[in-house]
XYZ file of C-alpha atoms in Angstrom:
582
model
C 33.567 37.750 -53.509
C 32.337 36.252 -56.739
C 28.632 35.252 -57.041
C 28.087 31.828 -58.477
C 24.346 31.131 -58.092
C 22.020 29.459 -60.563
C 19.430 31.689 -62.286
C 16.245 30.741 -60.510
C 13.493 32.253 -62.666
C 12.777 33.042 -66.291
C 11.600 36.182 -68.029
C 8.174 34.593 -68.456
C 7.866 34.083 -64.678
C 8.700 37.777 -64.109
C 6.147 39.013 -66.700
C 3.481 36.727 -65.182
C 4.179 38.118 -61.701
C 4.122 41.756 -62.872
C 0.756 41.199 -64.567
C -0.751 39.540 -61.414
C 0.726 42.268 -59.203
C -0.860 45.033 -61.334
C -4.259 43.317 -61.260
C -4.033 42.893 -57.464
C -3.131 46.563 -56.938
C -6.048 47.622 -59.179
C -8.492 45.622 -57.019
C -7.159 47.236 -53.872
C -7.442 50.672 -55.448
C -11.080 49.982 -56.360
C -11.869 48.988 -52.769
C -10.113 52.059 -51.423
C -12.320 54.282 -53.618
C -15.446 52.523 -52.280
C -14.224 53.070 -48.738
C -13.779 56.832 -49.423
C -17.253 57.038 -50.976
C -18.860 55.168 -48.098
C -17.255 57.399 -45.547
C -18.183 60.750 -47.042
C -21.549 61.248 -45.321
C -20.905 59.984 -41.848
C -21.110 63.160 -39.772
C -24.586 62.546 -38.343
C -23.884 58.890 -37.534
C -20.573 59.877 -35.876
C -22.338 62.510 -33.792
C -25.020 60.055 -32.677
C -22.433 57.373 -31.793
C -20.330 59.860 -29.913
C -23.329 60.949 -27.772
C -24.170 57.310 -27.043
C -20.604 56.473 -25.943
C -20.260 59.649 -23.860
C -23.465 58.692 -22.049
C -22.106 55.190 -21.440
C -18.853 56.545 -20.089
C -20.696 58.987 -17.805
C -22.763 56.238 -16.256
C -20.123 53.533 -16.497
C -21.058 50.250 -14.912
C -17.832 48.719 -13.539
C -17.356 44.948 -13.938
C -18.615 42.672 -11.142
C -18.172 38.877 -10.960
C -20.931 36.569 -9.653
C -20.681 32.993 -8.345
C -22.757 30.275 -9.947
C -25.031 28.014 -7.951
C -26.169 24.381 -8.203
C -23.033 23.465 -10.083
C -22.702 20.020 -11.632
C -19.923 18.688 -13.846
C -19.122 15.822 -16.160
C -16.111 14.923 -18.279
C -15.834 13.383 -21.715
C -13.575 10.708 -20.153
C -14.695 8.166 -17.576
C -13.532 8.099 -13.937
C -12.809 11.811 -13.698
C -13.934 13.183 -10.289
C -15.000 16.713 -9.436
C -15.267 18.228 -5.985
C -17.191 21.531 -5.799
C -16.429 23.781 -2.832
C -18.874 26.188 -1.128
C -17.593 29.150 -3.151
C -17.804 27.289 -6.457
C -14.074 26.383 -6.659
C -13.727 22.990 -8.411
C -11.002 20.406 -7.634
C -10.381 17.749 -10.259
C -9.052 14.220 -9.462
C -9.268 10.687 -10.811
C -8.277 9.696 -14.359
C -5.667 11.926 -16.006
C -5.539 10.735 -19.642
C -2.873 11.415 -22.252
C -5.399 12.441 -24.872
C -7.786 15.404 -24.963
C -10.769 15.894 -22.670
C -13.701 18.282 -22.172
C -15.277 19.446 -18.897
C -18.946 20.364 -19.136
C -20.246 22.573 -16.319
C -23.952 23.083 -15.760
C -25.185 25.682 -13.275
C -27.871 28.179 -12.525
C -27.233 31.905 -12.361
C -28.210 34.052 -9.442
C -30.148 37.094 -10.715
C -27.351 39.640 -11.154
C -29.790 42.462 -11.681
C -28.286 43.423 -15.047
C -27.264 41.723 -18.310
C -24.315 39.310 -18.320
C -21.362 40.700 -20.310
C -18.799 37.892 -19.960
C -17.224 34.983 -18.108
C -14.255 34.862 -15.803
C -12.223 31.668 -15.373
C -9.892 31.561 -12.356
C -7.269 28.841 -11.948
C -5.681 28.138 -8.547
C -2.566 26.449 -7.261
C -2.977 23.554 -4.824
C -0.468 21.284 -3.110
C -2.438 18.188 -4.263
C -1.529 18.980 -7.857
C 1.850 18.327 -9.554
C 4.205 21.197 -8.655
C 1.220 22.936 -6.999
C -0.742 23.170 -10.281
C -2.951 24.777 -11.301
C -2.837 22.182 -14.078
C -2.558 18.408 -13.846
C 0.459 18.067 -16.127
C 3.734 16.933 -14.626
C 5.041 20.510 -14.602
C 1.800 22.018 -13.236
C 0.682 23.524 -16.560
C -2.549 23.160 -18.514
C -3.817 24.059 -22.018
C -7.389 25.313 -22.342
C -8.168 25.083 -26.064
C -11.617 26.729 -26.287
C -14.539 27.842 -24.132
C -18.205 27.562 -25.191
C -21.224 29.057 -23.426
C -24.617 27.414 -24.089
C -27.926 28.984 -22.979
C -31.329 27.475 -23.879
C -29.729 25.247 -26.506
C -27.864 28.012 -28.350
C -24.217 28.957 -28.359
C -23.449 32.511 -27.149
C -20.508 34.027 -28.988
C -17.510 35.747 -27.456
C -15.779 38.789 -28.991
C -12.464 38.599 -27.199
C -10.559 37.162 -24.261
C -7.710 38.443 -22.074
C -5.684 37.057 -19.154
C -3.375 38.322 -16.421
C -0.625 36.107 -17.941
C -0.263 33.982 -21.056
C 2.506 31.662 -22.234
C 4.319 32.656 -25.384
C 2.366 31.444 -28.449
C -0.449 30.246 -26.146
C -2.319 33.505 -25.487
C -5.719 33.769 -23.878
C -7.130 35.306 -27.038
C -7.129 31.803 -28.549
C -9.850 30.688 -26.120
C -12.501 32.288 -28.387
C -11.059 31.972 -31.888
C -13.128 28.908 -32.830
C -10.075 26.630 -33.217
C -10.097 23.531 -31.027
C -7.067 21.689 -32.350
C -4.185 20.438 -30.178
C -1.914 23.297 -31.203
C -4.221 26.054 -29.987
C -5.227 27.426 -26.574
C -4.286 29.283 -23.352
C -1.380 28.081 -21.168
C 0.746 29.661 -18.442
C 4.348 28.348 -18.524
C 6.559 29.473 -16.838
C 4.187 30.908 -14.227
C 2.901 27.665 -12.736
C 2.361 27.254 -9.027
C 0.352 30.511 -8.717
C -3.250 31.652 -9.479
C -4.251 33.205 -12.814
C -7.441 34.302 -14.525
C -8.919 34.839 -17.975
C -11.813 37.141 -18.827
C -14.025 36.332 -21.844
C -16.253 39.128 -23.208
C -19.573 38.338 -24.917
C -20.330 39.799 -28.349
C -23.619 41.071 -26.950
C -24.869 41.418 -23.391
C -27.008 38.447 -22.354
C -30.209 38.738 -20.275
C -30.383 35.736 -18.020
C -33.650 35.066 -16.215
C -33.442 33.801 -12.588
C -33.056 30.035 -12.520
C -31.789 29.789 -16.117
C -29.442 26.845 -16.652
C -26.130 27.672 -18.329
C -23.641 25.191 -19.764
C -19.967 26.055 -20.007
C -17.828 23.642 -22.052
C -14.077 23.782 -21.275
C -12.410 22.072 -24.282
C -8.861 20.815 -23.630
C -7.548 19.077 -26.758
C -3.786 19.419 -26.208
C -3.734 16.192 -24.204
C -0.549 14.974 -22.448
C -2.394 15.390 -19.098
C -2.480 19.196 -19.575
C -5.888 19.666 -17.927
C -7.288 22.118 -15.388
C -6.791 20.840 -11.833
C -8.361 23.535 -9.703
C -10.583 26.301 -11.151
C -13.710 28.430 -10.883
C -16.143 29.850 -13.444
C -18.059 33.050 -12.676
C -20.412 35.386 -14.568
C -19.442 38.973 -15.300
C -21.745 41.991 -15.373
C -20.854 45.559 -16.207
C -18.087 46.761 -18.521
C -14.524 47.942 -18.304
C -13.901 51.223 -20.060
C -11.619 49.609 -22.622
C -14.487 47.248 -23.501
C -16.543 50.269 -24.545
C -13.766 52.079 -26.436
C -9.942 51.980 -26.358
C -8.255 54.265 -23.805
C -6.976 56.740 -26.447
C -10.509 57.214 -27.861
C -12.010 57.531 -24.401
C -9.565 60.370 -23.570
C -10.737 62.205 -26.696
C -14.457 61.631 -26.030
C -14.348 63.064 -22.515
C -13.075 66.346 -23.952
C -15.515 68.984 -25.096
C -15.642 68.893 -28.960
C -14.540 72.497 -29.188
C -11.329 71.755 -27.239
C -10.118 68.906 -29.507
C -7.262 69.530 -31.939
C -7.092 68.369 -35.545
C -5.144 65.233 -34.688
C -7.671 64.136 -32.028
C -10.597 64.775 -34.416
C -8.886 62.651 -37.081
C -8.186 59.797 -34.643
C -11.819 59.786 -33.562
C -13.071 59.746 -37.180
C -10.630 56.938 -38.175
C -11.782 54.794 -35.219
C -15.413 55.334 -36.085
C -14.969 54.424 -39.769
C -12.761 51.386 -39.060
C -14.555 49.900 -36.069
C -18.122 51.249 -35.888
C -19.513 52.487 -39.232
C -20.954 49.313 -40.752
C -20.540 50.121 -44.500
C -16.880 51.115 -44.118
C -16.096 48.315 -41.637
C -17.393 45.745 -44.164
C -15.259 47.273 -46.919
C -12.195 47.386 -44.652
C -12.640 43.657 -43.931
C -12.931 43.043 -47.685
C -9.707 44.989 -48.284
C -7.865 42.964 -45.588
C -8.923 39.714 -47.249
C -7.841 40.969 -50.677
C -4.461 42.242 -49.358
C -3.774 38.697 -48.111
C -4.102 37.415 -51.681
C -1.068 39.349 -52.958
C 0.832 37.295 -55.590
C 4.251 35.957 -54.546
C 7.241 37.343 -56.377
C 9.446 34.756 -58.128
C 12.856 34.011 -56.680
C 15.324 36.805 -57.331
C 17.461 36.408 -60.441
C 21.198 36.299 -59.708
C 24.141 36.619 -62.045
C 27.438 34.812 -62.207
C 30.999 35.808 -63.012
C 30.845 39.427 -61.800
C 33.381 40.343 -59.149
C 32.010 42.528 -56.363
C 33.512 46.013 -56.381
C 35.129 47.227 -53.205
C 33.233 50.002 -51.438
C 34.709 53.340 -50.435
C 35.575 53.453 -46.723
C 36.422 56.655 -44.858
C 37.565 57.560 -41.365
C 34.574 58.957 -39.424
C 35.620 62.082 -37.504
C 34.981 61.327 -33.817
C 32.843 58.427 -34.929
C 30.240 60.642 -36.646
C 28.996 59.040 -39.878
C 27.820 62.504 -41.012
C 31.402 63.779 -40.890
C 33.476 61.424 -43.069
C 37.254 62.059 -43.341
C 40.068 60.608 -45.422
C 39.533 57.483 -47.523
C 41.287 54.330 -46.291
C 42.081 51.000 -47.897
C 41.988 47.574 -46.309
C 45.439 46.675 -44.926
C 47.205 45.129 -41.965
C 49.097 46.553 -38.934
C 52.162 48.528 -39.791
C 54.342 46.619 -37.303
C 53.575 43.388 -39.191
C 54.289 42.334 -42.801
C 51.789 43.867 -45.235
C 48.852 41.912 -46.589
C 49.532 40.971 -50.179
C 46.479 41.239 -52.431
C 45.988 38.758 -55.293
C 44.434 41.420 -57.515
C 45.168 45.114 -58.213
C 41.766 46.232 -56.951
C 42.725 45.543 -53.313
C 42.621 42.796 -50.726
C 39.708 40.544 -49.750
C 39.009 37.871 -47.092
C 41.008 35.189 -48.819
C 44.044 37.518 -48.824
C 43.479 38.078 -45.094
C 43.374 34.311 -44.479
C 46.609 33.788 -46.419
C 48.257 36.596 -44.420
C 47.174 35.043 -41.090
C 48.943 31.767 -41.934
C 51.878 33.339 -43.825
C 55.405 32.353 -42.759
C 56.195 36.059 -42.552
C 53.558 36.655 -39.916
C 54.783 35.681 -36.408
C 51.627 36.698 -34.561
C 49.351 33.742 -35.230
C 51.706 30.948 -34.009
C 52.719 33.033 -30.981
C 49.079 33.449 -29.903
C 48.244 29.759 -30.415
C 51.362 28.450 -28.657
C 50.634 30.848 -25.752
C 47.173 29.251 -25.434
C 48.739 25.792 -25.163
C 51.266 27.033 -22.598
C 48.480 28.474 -20.418
C 46.652 25.151 -20.342
C 49.789 23.317 -19.154
C 51.216 25.907 -16.732
C 48.082 27.679 -15.490
C 49.252 31.015 -16.905
C 50.527 32.110 -20.334
C 53.912 33.589 -21.171
C 51.691 36.516 -22.115
C 49.219 36.892 -19.253
C 46.522 38.544 -21.347
C 45.656 35.639 -23.687
C 43.207 37.716 -25.722
C 45.370 40.854 -26.047
C 48.896 40.920 -27.655
C 48.607 44.625 -28.281
C 50.037 47.660 -26.522
C 47.547 47.337 -23.666
C 48.316 43.676 -23.056
C 50.970 42.325 -20.742
C 54.472 41.878 -22.244
C 55.750 38.278 -22.447
C 57.814 37.105 -19.463
C 60.087 35.129 -21.838
C 59.936 36.807 -25.301
C 62.662 34.617 -26.894
C 60.920 31.468 -25.674
C 57.630 32.693 -27.096
C 59.333 33.358 -30.475
C 60.832 29.835 -30.460
C 57.504 28.223 -29.556
C 55.832 30.062 -32.449
C 58.426 28.854 -34.942
C 58.319 25.348 -33.575
C 54.526 25.262 -33.811
C 54.725 26.071 -37.496
C 57.568 23.579 -38.073
C 55.463 20.822 -36.430
C 52.783 21.396 -39.067
C 50.413 23.219 -36.648
C 49.943 19.936 -34.730
C 48.647 20.743 -31.282
C 49.323 17.177 -30.082
C 53.028 17.439 -31.082
C 53.260 20.891 -29.479
C 51.871 19.555 -26.216
C 54.357 16.656 -26.335
C 57.236 19.049 -26.843
C 56.327 21.151 -23.792
C 55.455 18.336 -21.342
C 58.786 16.518 -22.072
C 60.734 19.698 -21.145
C 62.629 20.047 -17.908
C 60.613 23.211 -17.127
C 57.302 21.369 -17.216
C 58.588 18.357 -15.240
C 59.698 20.455 -12.198
C 58.233 19.937 -8.762
C 55.590 22.418 -7.583
C 57.281 22.553 -4.120
C 58.784 25.928 -3.205
C 60.632 27.596 -0.352
C 60.163 30.911 1.392
C 63.036 32.580 -0.439
C 61.593 31.678 -3.847
C 58.214 32.953 -2.761
C 59.776 36.236 -1.734
C 61.693 36.713 -4.973
C 59.011 35.606 -7.437
C 55.568 35.154 -5.753
C 53.713 34.665 -8.997
C 56.388 32.334 -10.453
C 56.954 34.372 -13.589
C 60.508 32.942 -13.839
C 59.225 29.321 -13.794
C 61.680 28.205 -11.110
C 59.032 25.573 -10.186
C 55.848 24.080 -11.603
C 52.619 25.985 -10.865
C 49.856 24.697 -8.645
C 46.414 25.227 -10.084
C 43.092 23.437 -10.005
C 42.007 21.465 -13.063
C 39.017 22.605 -15.139
C 35.436 21.867 -14.096
C 34.962 18.894 -16.396
C 38.192 17.241 -15.132
C 37.324 17.588 -11.431
C 34.616 14.978 -11.976
C 36.840 12.921 -14.259
C 39.537 12.591 -11.592
C 37.070 11.392 -8.954
C 35.629 8.798 -11.344
C 39.074 7.748 -12.386
C 40.403 7.049 -8.877
C 37.159 5.193 -8.048
C 37.508 2.929 -11.102
C 34.185 4.062 -12.582
C 35.446 6.284 -15.421
C 34.614 5.022 -18.900
C 37.447 4.976 -21.391
C 35.074 4.998 -24.393
C 35.955 7.531 -27.107
C 33.446 9.335 -29.331
C 29.697 9.079 -29.657
C 26.737 11.331 -28.769
C 26.422 13.487 -25.651
C 25.495 11.798 -22.331
C 23.374 12.877 -19.318
C 25.055 12.169 -15.980
C 22.921 12.564 -12.822
C 21.571 16.089 -12.268
C 18.940 17.434 -9.833
C 15.569 17.613 -11.650
C 14.973 21.138 -10.357
C 17.833 22.434 -12.471
C 16.428 21.094 -15.749
C 13.042 22.610 -14.799
C 14.616 26.094 -14.934
C 15.028 25.921 -18.716
C 12.808 28.137 -20.883
C 9.130 27.160 -20.560
C 10.222 23.992 -18.739
C 10.581 22.510 -22.234
C 13.746 20.495 -21.526
C 13.839 17.051 -19.916
C 17.049 15.668 -18.531
C 16.981 11.886 -18.892
C 19.801 10.408 -16.821
C 22.036 8.036 -18.757
C 22.496 4.488 -17.577
C 25.345 1.972 -17.642
C 28.676 3.089 -19.059
C 27.244 6.423 -20.355
C 26.577 7.494 -16.748
C 30.370 7.676 -16.157
C 31.692 9.054 -19.473
C 34.306 11.855 -19.445
C 33.057 15.376 -18.723
C 33.691 16.507 -22.307
C 30.766 14.303 -23.412
C 28.219 15.823 -20.923
C 25.305 17.480 -22.730
C 25.456 21.264 -22.240
C 22.093 23.033 -22.072
C 22.724 26.804 -22.141
C 19.559 27.651 -20.166
C 20.144 24.909 -17.601
C 23.880 24.068 -17.387
C 24.989 21.226 -15.111
C 25.494 22.606 -11.581
C 28.839 20.709 -11.131
C 30.279 22.638 -14.067
C 29.068 26.047 -12.832
C 30.355 25.375 -9.288
C 33.862 24.933 -10.614
C 33.841 28.025 -12.868
C 32.851 26.518 -16.227
C 31.734 29.437 -18.530
C 28.051 29.572 -19.417
C 28.815 29.376 -23.188
C 26.622 32.389 -24.059
C 29.693 34.500 -24.829
C 33.183 33.744 -26.078
C 35.613 33.026 -23.263
C 39.332 32.844 -23.934
C 40.536 32.211 -20.344
C 38.609 30.586 -17.484
C 38.617 32.161 -14.029
C 39.319 30.137 -10.906
C 37.491 30.830 -7.661
C 37.359 29.130 -4.261
C 33.944 28.978 -2.632
C 32.203 26.823 0.028
C 29.838 25.561 -2.660
C 32.725 23.726 -4.320
C 33.492 21.837 -1.101
C 29.808 21.084 -0.512
C 29.482 19.804 -4.106
C 32.274 17.239 -3.614
C 30.663 16.119 -0.341
C 27.014 15.868 -1.409
C 26.644 15.601 -5.160
C 25.561 12.199 -6.571
C 28.604 11.887 -8.787
C 31.071 12.244 -5.936
C 28.997 10.099 -3.579
C 29.018 7.246 -6.093
C 32.741 7.704 -6.716
C 33.411 7.586 -2.956
C 31.441 4.391 -2.552
C 33.174 2.762 -5.538
C 36.571 3.885 -4.243
C 35.762 2.397 -0.807
C 34.811 -0.920 -2.384
C 37.993 -0.862 -4.425
C 40.083 -0.403 -1.267
C 38.249 -3.189 0.616
C 38.735 -5.592 -2.266
C 42.519 -5.230 -2.215
C 44.402 -8.258 -0.918
C 46.252 -6.995 2.146
C 46.927 -8.098 5.714
C 45.654 -4.878 7.317
C 43.680 -1.686 6.694
C 46.877 0.314 6.988
C 48.350 -1.706 4.149
C 45.228 -1.176 2.034
C 45.350 2.603 2.597
């Protein structure tokens, strides 16, 4: 191929970038030297920290969760009601606004006997909530933007937050990141209708005197009725091991220092310098900030008028790229006319395209005419539509296939004219009736002594019912439409993010080809009658016969409406008796 792109930057831009890049790298190098200097004399501090952590691990205090007492709540929006159960579980009802809202919970803590290390927020499903909750949104979801803990008029900071499940891009860690905008927070799609929990860890353990009042603010700024519907807030005491140190570091610390290998000693030192040792931690943070200021390179310069050179291609012996064999050149199949290159260097994609449509190449029109034949007769002259090679089926009528290919080309590749040619033939217009002798001689009708019997495609099953009822719209063109579909099917789409809004009026009865196709939630009528799922290429549809197909025509909205309209159409006929109407 020939490149033909505009030069997008100048020499001055490149020199400016190189200068900025060098200065940026010099700053990073200076910070790296400071980090090395700050970490030289750390042995005593590392030894003291190690002893402290080993002592903590030896007397580990496992996490315990404690109920609050004397709970009271208020919302930032009027007419929101809270019902507090005996165990502290809160049920929300009343106003469910479209905009954001905050719940403020005030309570007293029972004396846990040891410092508070975090909060746990549990959310519960309930049949009184949409789709069993635990949120108040239409789909049962919620978005909790941020959580704040207030004690004695001051805000207590959290270090991190985790959950048993988080929606993609709406992780529990966002509960404590300080951002309270509508695009931030913890959510649980597509795991609604079941309980979940989030654990928020305090930066420092909090000593709470008996009777102290705590305030927990649950900020929910996403809006759209995505609010907590049933939940509980509890205090946490104790620590999980991973809250003290990561699991990999814990495994090293429990070993006697003399039994650690070099790799383990290095991992322990790196963790200490990056996460614990204050001088090096501060410098590491400074380096991270500086690394984010890297200058952006200008758009790449391209050139024009240079023809790409063909690469060398070799046969790989037994498919092994480390064992290349003879060099090969791009070419066609030996049983077909050769591909003629426009240049001496070899052939390219345009040469391949010209070869595909060349009058000397019989393969392309044969394949295309066989596709048309299969649509009209239920089976192709070559049964394997996607394989005309040695492993495919041979044509039942090779001379007919040759003639169809030539005719297709002569008709200017017009599919409409090709269809007209076939359907006006005596072969197509035969009856599909057959006798026992014919069935015995040719059970699969390869000789075309009769017309084939086969069910129409999924989209046309519905079209025929609408047509006979008089409901089918003859409108041509326009955007996709949304005929009736059970709401449970649309809810199966990813993250329940897709809403199927049923079309009204004429659009409700448009032809099946106009039905909107959602890959993650295809229309059940199409799937019942073997419509492919569109995730992969499909040359030939399969036909099955299942009870679901019969039940669909008996119970689905489309066929029910068509039946009613057909009944009305019969009753409205002017006739002397029902027999005459029928």
